[in-house]
Short mmCIF file of C-alpha atoms and ligand atoms in Angstrom, two decimals:
data_model
loop_
_atom_site.label_atom_id
_atom_site.label_comp_id
_atom_site.label_asym_id
_atom_site.label_seq_id
_atom_site.Cartn_x
_atom_site.Cartn_y
_atom_site.Cartn_z
CA MET A 23 16.22 48.95 109.25
CA ALA A 24 15.94 52.47 107.95
CA GLU A 25 17.30 53.07 104.45
CA ARG A 26 18.31 56.57 105.19
CA LYS A 27 21.03 57.50 107.57
CA VAL A 28 21.66 60.88 109.13
CA PRO A 29 24.50 60.47 111.60
CA PHE A 30 24.80 62.86 114.50
CA PHE A 31 28.35 63.71 113.56
CA VAL A 32 30.78 62.30 110.98
CA TYR A 33 34.24 62.32 112.53
CA PRO A 34 36.15 61.28 109.37
CA ASP A 35 34.77 64.41 107.62
CA VAL A 36 36.93 66.56 109.94
CA TYR A 37 39.79 65.18 107.90
CA ARG A 38 38.09 64.18 104.59
CA ASP A 39 36.54 67.63 103.92
CA ASP A 40 40.10 69.07 103.59
CA ALA A 41 42.17 65.94 103.08
CA GLU A 42 44.27 67.27 100.23
CA GLU A 43 45.16 70.52 101.87
CA ILE A 44 45.82 68.78 105.18
CA GLN A 45 48.27 66.34 103.56
CA LYS A 46 50.16 69.30 102.08
CA ILE A 47 50.33 70.94 105.51
CA VAL A 48 51.58 67.71 107.14
CA ASP A 49 54.26 67.45 104.47
CA ASP A 50 55.28 71.03 104.83
CA VAL A 51 55.41 71.12 108.64
CA GLY A 52 56.93 67.66 108.82
CA ASN A 53 59.74 68.52 106.41
CA ARG A 54 60.55 71.63 108.42
CA GLY A 55 60.51 69.61 111.66
CA ALA A 56 58.37 72.39 113.08
CA PHE A 57 56.49 70.61 115.83
CA ILE A 58 56.51 72.66 119.02
CA LEU A 59 55.96 76.47 119.41
CA GLN A 60 56.84 77.35 115.81
CA LYS A 61 55.78 80.04 113.43
CA ASP A 62 52.61 78.26 112.27
CA LEU A 63 51.26 78.46 115.79
CA GLU A 64 52.16 82.15 116.06
CA GLN A 65 50.55 82.86 112.78
CA PHE A 66 47.37 81.04 113.73
CA GLU A 67 47.21 82.89 117.04
CA LYS A 68 47.62 86.17 115.18
CA ASN A 69 45.00 85.33 112.55
CA LEU A 70 42.47 84.17 115.14
CA SER A 71 42.98 87.25 117.29
CA ASP A 72 42.39 89.41 114.17
CA TYR A 73 39.31 87.40 113.32
CA LEU A 74 37.83 87.82 116.80
CA GLY A 75 38.98 91.35 117.39
CA ILE A 76 40.60 90.30 120.61
CA LYS A 77 44.13 91.29 121.70
CA HIS A 78 45.64 87.92 122.59
CA VAL A 79 45.12 84.32 121.49
CA LEU A 80 47.27 81.67 123.14
CA GLY A 81 47.24 78.15 121.80
CA VAL A 82 47.06 75.51 124.52
CA GLY A 83 46.66 71.70 124.75
CA ASN A 84 42.87 71.81 125.21
CA ALA A 85 40.19 74.20 126.57
CA THR A 86 40.02 72.44 129.97
CA ASP A 87 43.70 73.29 130.64
CA GLY A 88 42.94 76.76 129.33
CA LEU A 89 40.20 77.22 131.96
CA TYR A 90 42.56 76.14 134.72
CA MET A 91 45.30 78.48 133.52
CA LEU A 92 42.80 81.39 133.25
CA CYS A 93 41.57 80.79 136.85
CA ARG A 94 45.12 80.63 138.14
CA ALA A 95 46.22 83.75 136.19
CA SER A 96 43.26 85.59 137.67
CA GLY A 97 44.52 84.85 141.16
CA LEU A 98 41.79 82.34 142.07
CA GLY A 99 42.71 79.83 144.78
CA PRO A 100 41.62 78.05 147.95
CA GLY A 101 38.72 79.82 149.78
CA ASP A 102 37.42 81.51 146.62
CA GLU A 103 34.05 80.63 145.11
CA VAL A 104 33.32 80.76 141.39
CA LEU A 105 29.74 80.54 140.10
CA PHE A 106 29.10 78.39 137.08
CA CYS A 107 25.97 77.10 135.32
CA THR A 108 25.66 73.32 135.45
CA HIS A 109 24.35 72.81 131.89
CA THR A 110 27.95 72.51 130.83
CA MET A 111 30.79 70.14 130.47
CA VAL A 112 32.46 68.96 133.71
CA ALA A 113 35.53 70.77 132.36
CA THR A 114 34.13 74.15 133.41
CA ALA A 115 34.04 73.11 137.05
CA ALA A 116 37.27 71.12 136.76
CA GLY A 117 39.13 74.26 135.62
CA ILE A 118 37.92 76.10 138.62
CA SER A 119 38.63 73.26 140.98
CA PHE A 120 42.20 72.63 139.71
CA SER A 121 43.00 76.27 140.66
CA GLY A 122 42.05 75.45 144.25
CA ALA A 123 38.81 77.55 144.13
CA THR A 124 35.34 76.04 144.69
CA PRO A 125 32.93 75.73 141.77
CA VAL A 126 29.47 76.76 142.92
CA PRO A 127 26.51 75.58 140.76
CA VAL A 128 23.75 77.93 139.53
CA GLU A 129 20.70 77.44 137.32
CA THR A 130 20.40 77.39 133.57
CA GLY A 131 17.82 79.72 132.07
CA TRP A 132 15.08 79.26 129.46
CA ASP A 133 17.57 79.65 126.58
CA HIS A 134 19.98 77.07 128.08
CA GLU A 135 22.43 79.82 129.14
CA MET A 136 23.41 80.88 132.65
CA ASP A 137 20.46 82.31 134.59
CA PRO A 138 21.43 85.75 136.01
CA SER A 139 18.76 85.69 138.77
CA SER A 140 20.24 82.40 140.06
CA VAL A 141 23.67 84.00 140.02
CA GLU A 142 22.60 86.80 142.24
CA GLN A 143 21.13 84.38 144.81
CA ALA A 144 24.33 82.25 145.02
CA ILE A 145 26.70 85.09 145.87
CA THR A 146 28.44 84.85 149.28
CA SER A 147 31.28 86.75 150.86
CA LYS A 148 33.66 84.22 149.26
CA THR A 149 32.41 84.65 145.71
CA LYS A 150 35.15 86.08 143.42
CA ALA A 151 34.08 85.36 139.87
CA ILE A 152 31.29 84.31 137.54
CA MET A 153 32.06 81.81 134.79
CA PRO A 154 29.19 81.61 132.26
CA THR A 155 29.32 78.86 129.62
CA GLN A 156 28.47 80.26 126.24
CA LEU A 157 26.54 77.15 125.46
CA ASN A 158 25.63 75.72 122.08
CA GLY A 159 27.37 78.65 120.36
CA ARG A 160 25.20 81.35 121.96
CA CYS A 161 26.16 84.02 124.48
CA ALA A 162 24.50 84.35 127.89
CA ASP A 163 22.89 87.65 128.89
CA MET A 164 26.22 89.40 129.33
CA ASP A 165 24.74 92.81 130.30
CA ALA A 166 22.85 91.24 133.20
CA LEU A 167 25.87 89.26 134.33
CA GLN A 168 28.18 92.23 134.07
CA LYS A 169 25.76 94.31 136.08
CA ILE A 170 25.76 91.70 138.89
CA ALA A 171 29.57 91.38 138.72
CA ASP A 172 29.98 95.18 138.99
CA LYS A 173 27.49 95.43 141.89
CA HIS A 174 29.35 92.76 143.90
CA GLY A 175 32.93 93.46 142.83
CA LEU A 176 33.29 90.18 140.94
CA PHE A 177 35.05 89.43 137.69
CA ILE A 178 33.93 87.33 134.72
CA LEU A 179 35.77 84.41 133.07
CA GLU A 180 34.07 82.64 130.16
CA ASP A 181 33.85 79.04 129.16
CA SER A 182 33.39 79.95 125.54
CA ALA A 183 34.70 76.57 124.38
CA GLN A 184 31.58 76.09 122.21
CA ALA A 185 31.32 79.68 120.97
CA LEU A 186 34.07 80.67 118.58
CA GLY A 187 32.82 83.81 116.81
CA ALA A 188 29.45 83.98 118.64
CA LYS A 189 28.55 87.56 119.47
CA TYR A 190 26.49 89.56 121.95
CA LYS A 191 25.92 93.23 121.06
CA GLY A 192 28.86 93.07 118.64
CA LYS A 193 31.33 91.60 121.07
CA CYS A 194 32.66 88.07 120.73
CA ALA A 195 32.32 85.33 123.28
CA GLY A 196 35.43 85.21 125.42
CA SER A 197 35.95 88.97 125.31
CA PHE A 198 33.61 90.14 128.10
CA GLY A 199 35.67 89.53 131.20
CA ARG A 200 39.30 88.74 131.94
CA GLY A 201 39.41 85.92 129.42
CA GLY A 202 37.77 82.90 127.81
CA VAL A 203 38.70 79.70 126.11
CA ILE A 204 37.98 78.07 122.80
CA SER A 205 38.10 74.29 122.16
CA PHE A 206 39.34 72.76 118.92
CA TYR A 207 38.11 69.25 119.85
CA PRO A 208 37.21 67.62 116.50
CA ALA A 209 33.44 67.97 116.91
CA LYS A 210 33.62 71.66 117.72
CA THR A 211 32.79 74.29 115.12
CA LEU A 212 36.55 74.71 114.34
CA GLY A 213 37.86 71.24 114.93
CA CYS A 214 41.41 69.90 114.65
CA LEU A 215 42.59 66.35 114.28
CA GLY A 216 42.84 65.64 117.99
CA ASP A 217 42.85 67.74 121.10
CA GLY A 218 43.58 71.49 121.01
CA GLY A 219 42.37 74.78 122.45
CA CYS A 220 43.21 78.34 123.12
CA ILE A 221 42.90 81.12 125.69
CA ILE A 222 41.59 84.43 124.45
CA THR A 223 42.01 87.64 126.41
CA ASN A 224 42.33 91.40 126.16
CA ASP A 225 44.31 91.46 129.44
CA ASP A 226 48.11 91.65 128.94
CA GLU A 227 48.84 90.33 132.41
CA VAL A 228 46.59 87.27 132.02
CA TYR A 229 48.16 86.55 128.69
CA GLU A 230 51.74 86.75 130.05
CA GLN A 231 50.88 84.55 132.97
CA CYS A 232 49.15 81.91 130.82
CA LYS A 233 52.08 81.96 128.39
CA LEU A 234 54.24 80.85 131.30
CA PHE A 235 51.75 78.30 132.47
CA ARG A 236 51.51 76.49 129.13
CA ASP A 237 55.25 75.89 128.84
CA HIS A 238 56.67 74.72 132.14
CA GLY A 239 56.91 78.18 133.59
CA ARG A 240 59.35 79.45 131.00
CA ILE A 241 59.26 82.21 128.44
CA ASP A 242 61.98 82.51 125.78
CA THR A 243 64.83 81.60 128.06
CA LEU A 244 65.14 78.29 129.91
CA GLU A 245 64.72 79.91 133.30
CA VAL A 246 61.78 78.39 135.16
CA VAL A 247 59.88 80.90 137.26
CA CYS A 248 56.97 78.80 138.69
CA TRP A 249 55.42 75.36 138.78
CA CYS A 250 53.52 74.81 135.56
CA LEU A 251 51.97 72.53 132.98
CA ASN A 252 53.08 71.37 129.60
CA SER A 253 49.99 72.35 127.59
CA ARG A 254 50.84 73.75 124.18
CA LEU A 255 48.82 73.68 121.00
CA ASP A 256 50.79 71.48 118.56
CA ASN A 257 52.30 73.47 115.77
CA LEU A 258 50.93 70.98 113.19
CA GLN A 259 47.38 71.30 114.58
CA ALA A 260 47.76 75.04 114.53
CA ALA A 261 48.79 74.96 110.87
CA ILE A 262 45.73 72.83 110.02
CA LEU A 263 43.43 75.12 112.08
CA ASP A 264 44.89 78.18 110.35
CA TYR A 265 43.78 76.75 107.03
CA LYS A 266 40.32 75.79 108.38
CA LEU A 267 39.95 79.29 109.78
CA THR A 268 39.89 80.67 106.19
CA LYS A 269 36.67 78.73 105.59
CA TYR A 270 35.15 79.29 109.00
CA ASP A 271 32.68 82.03 108.11
CA GLN A 272 31.32 79.78 105.43
CA ALA A 273 30.88 76.92 107.90
CA ILE A 274 29.01 79.17 110.35
CA SER A 275 26.73 80.54 107.58
CA ARG A 276 25.82 76.94 106.71
CA ARG A 277 25.14 76.10 110.40
CA ARG A 278 22.86 79.13 110.72
CA GLU A 279 21.12 78.14 107.45
CA ILE A 280 20.48 74.63 108.87
CA ALA A 281 19.15 76.19 112.13
CA GLY A 282 16.76 78.22 109.97
CA LYS A 283 15.59 75.07 108.18
CA TYR A 284 14.95 73.32 111.51
CA GLN A 285 13.04 76.41 112.68
CA GLU A 286 10.87 76.18 109.52
CA GLY A 287 10.48 72.43 109.54
CA LEU A 288 9.62 72.08 113.23
CA GLY A 289 7.81 75.35 113.89
CA GLY A 290 4.35 75.03 115.40
CA LEU A 291 4.88 71.63 117.03
CA ASP A 292 3.54 71.89 120.58
CA ALA A 293 5.60 69.01 121.85
CA VAL A 294 8.91 70.56 120.86
CA ARG A 295 10.58 73.72 122.03
CA LEU A 296 13.23 75.10 119.68
CA PRO A 297 16.26 77.22 120.50
CA PRO A 298 16.03 80.88 119.39
CA GLY A 299 16.30 81.06 115.60
CA PRO A 300 19.29 82.62 113.81
CA GLU A 301 17.49 85.87 113.07
CA GLN A 302 15.35 86.02 116.19
CA ASP A 303 17.51 88.21 118.45
CA ALA A 304 19.08 91.39 117.08
CA ASP A 305 21.59 91.44 120.04
CA ARG A 306 23.09 88.11 119.21
CA PHE A 307 24.94 86.21 116.54
CA ASP A 308 24.66 82.51 117.40
CA ILE A 309 26.98 80.06 115.73
CA PHE A 310 25.04 76.90 116.46
CA GLN A 311 27.74 74.60 117.78
CA ASN A 312 24.70 72.47 118.71
CA TYR A 313 21.01 72.45 117.87
CA GLU A 314 19.43 71.58 121.19
CA ILE A 315 15.67 71.19 121.50
CA GLU A 316 13.38 70.41 124.40
CA ALA A 317 11.09 67.52 123.53
CA GLU A 318 8.14 65.85 125.21
CA ARG A 319 8.64 62.06 125.56
CA ARG A 320 12.26 62.72 124.79
CA ASP A 321 13.57 59.16 125.20
CA GLU A 322 10.82 57.70 122.99
CA LEU A 323 11.52 60.29 120.35
CA LYS A 324 15.28 59.54 120.52
CA SER A 325 14.60 55.80 119.93
CA TYR A 326 12.13 56.52 117.13
CA LEU A 327 14.70 58.70 115.38
CA ALA A 328 17.35 56.00 115.86
CA GLU A 329 15.06 53.44 114.28
CA ASN A 330 14.75 55.76 111.37
CA GLY A 331 18.52 56.13 110.98
CA ILE A 332 18.84 59.46 112.65
CA GLY A 333 21.54 60.06 115.25
CA THR A 334 20.86 62.39 118.19
CA MET A 335 22.69 63.02 121.40
CA ILE A 336 21.81 64.05 124.94
CA GLN A 337 24.45 66.52 126.02
CA TRP A 338 26.76 65.54 128.88
CA GLY A 339 25.19 62.05 128.94
CA GLY A 340 22.04 63.62 130.43
CA LEU A 341 23.65 64.84 133.68
CA PRO A 342 24.12 68.44 134.70
CA VAL A 343 27.39 68.83 136.52
CA HIS A 344 25.77 69.40 139.95
CA ALA A 345 24.16 65.96 139.60
CA MET A 346 27.63 64.30 139.49
CA LYS A 347 27.45 63.40 143.18
CA LYS A 348 30.96 61.94 143.41
CA LEU A 349 32.27 65.47 142.77
CA GLY A 350 30.74 66.55 146.11
CA PHE A 351 27.92 68.85 144.99
CA THR A 352 24.90 69.05 147.27
CA ARG A 353 22.76 71.89 145.85
CA SER A 354 19.69 70.94 143.87
CA LEU A 355 18.66 73.04 140.88
CA PRO A 356 14.97 72.31 140.08
CA PHE A 357 14.72 74.20 136.80
CA THR A 358 17.87 72.63 135.39
CA GLU A 359 16.82 69.15 136.56
CA GLN A 360 13.45 69.44 134.80
CA LEU A 361 15.06 70.87 131.71
CA PHE A 362 17.39 67.85 131.52
CA GLU A 363 14.49 65.49 131.12
CA LYS A 364 13.68 67.10 127.74
CA LEU A 365 16.97 68.04 126.22
CA LEU A 366 17.96 66.47 122.90
CA MET A 367 20.51 67.54 120.27
CA LEU A 368 19.61 67.07 116.64
CA PRO A 369 22.33 66.64 113.98
CA MET A 370 24.03 70.02 113.40
CA ASN A 371 27.15 69.91 111.24
CA THR A 372 28.42 70.88 107.80
CA SER A 373 28.14 67.30 106.50
CA LEU A 374 24.33 67.61 106.46
CA THR A 375 22.41 68.14 103.22
CA ASP A 376 19.16 70.05 103.00
CA ASP A 377 17.42 66.75 102.35
CA ASP A 378 18.88 65.33 105.57
CA VAL A 379 17.45 68.23 107.56
CA GLU A 380 14.04 67.87 105.93
CA TYR A 381 14.05 64.15 106.65
CA VAL A 382 14.84 64.81 110.36
CA CYS A 383 11.99 67.31 110.59
CA ALA A 384 9.53 65.05 108.78
CA THR A 385 10.45 62.13 111.02
CA ILE A 386 9.96 64.16 114.19
CA ARG A 387 6.54 65.35 112.91
CA GLN A 388 5.60 61.77 112.15
CA PHE A 389 6.46 60.75 115.71
CA TYR A 390 4.17 63.32 117.28
CA GLN A 391 1.28 62.73 114.88
C1 LIG B 408 34.33 70.92 124.65
C2 LIG B 408 34.07 71.73 125.88
C3 LIG B 408 35.05 71.94 126.83
C4 LIG B 408 36.36 71.24 126.84
O1 LIG B 408 37.13 71.39 125.77
P1 LIG B 408 38.45 70.52 125.58
O2 LIG B 408 39.20 71.24 124.50
O3 LIG B 408 37.96 69.19 125.16
O4 LIG B 408 39.14 70.46 126.87
C5 LIG B 408 34.78 72.76 127.92
N1 LIG B 408 33.55 73.33 128.04
C6 LIG B 408 32.58 73.15 127.19
C7 LIG B 408 31.30 73.88 127.34
C8 LIG B 408 32.81 72.32 126.03
O5 LIG B 408 31.82 72.11 125.18
#
């Protein structure tokens, strides 16, 4: 047994890092009985929209519901095709599918983001929208995607669930098309104590529609105007998130610092391909939701790291969405399938010490020696 332990993620720390403050918030919100659609939620929505420089933030039950609501608010429905990249959570395609539209798989590119050339090839007369996943806290090539969208009269919706505060040419993930989503799942960069998410958009109409959709088709009065969900961000979670948002920049700096340390510690290893470093690309500000490498002999490396007390994860259980055959996909995506044989996520979170990161790097080097 290894003496040293570097877990992949420490769930209790989502609470423990701020336990005292969280207890005060629970006490305050609880004593006010302010549980559903109260001022703490409104305040968090306002603060997050200021932080992102985006017009509207709407707290919802989770990002998956948010994707569905965005698709529906954009008028997508049966007969429409939406292109998505399959190195993503099934939630991306589920959001599209719930709206009645058909999710159409396209390839992932070298940097694990949507591959624009694959997008162009998949367009048919039914294609209405492109939904890139801003994966691992990095934005896709939004200029290239926008160009394709403009050329073919399509619009963009973003699965920016992993990319709160990530930027491309100064604009934040979720602000490029009609709207995007953010997830507050505990292991996300801004995690709450359960499920939570939001829709972000600069489009007034999308915002008003989604506001109806999250609350039974009602706004302000009790009059119901359409069939809808109950998918609201809990006021208590919003109050906790609002506090965590005040420390978010600090958390992202630390993540970028850790990415830099991995870059240093693993640089020059032929068997490992690293994600672009934090200072590598002047057009982007990556927030490193994940640190995903490509590794030769990936499964052996994973076992070796486990024997040495280091937790790693293979994203999506090792399956790109188009490989989930029970969902009815038939297209094969050779680049993505090859990529998935090498993908591995190293620990990337604010519980890590510098020593932890050095130990992970040293252990990986040892394995390949
Ligand atoms: C986490 C995640 C989601 C889903 O978020 P939930 O809030 O859990 O619904 C969707 N897409 C991506 C890429 C994610 O990482």
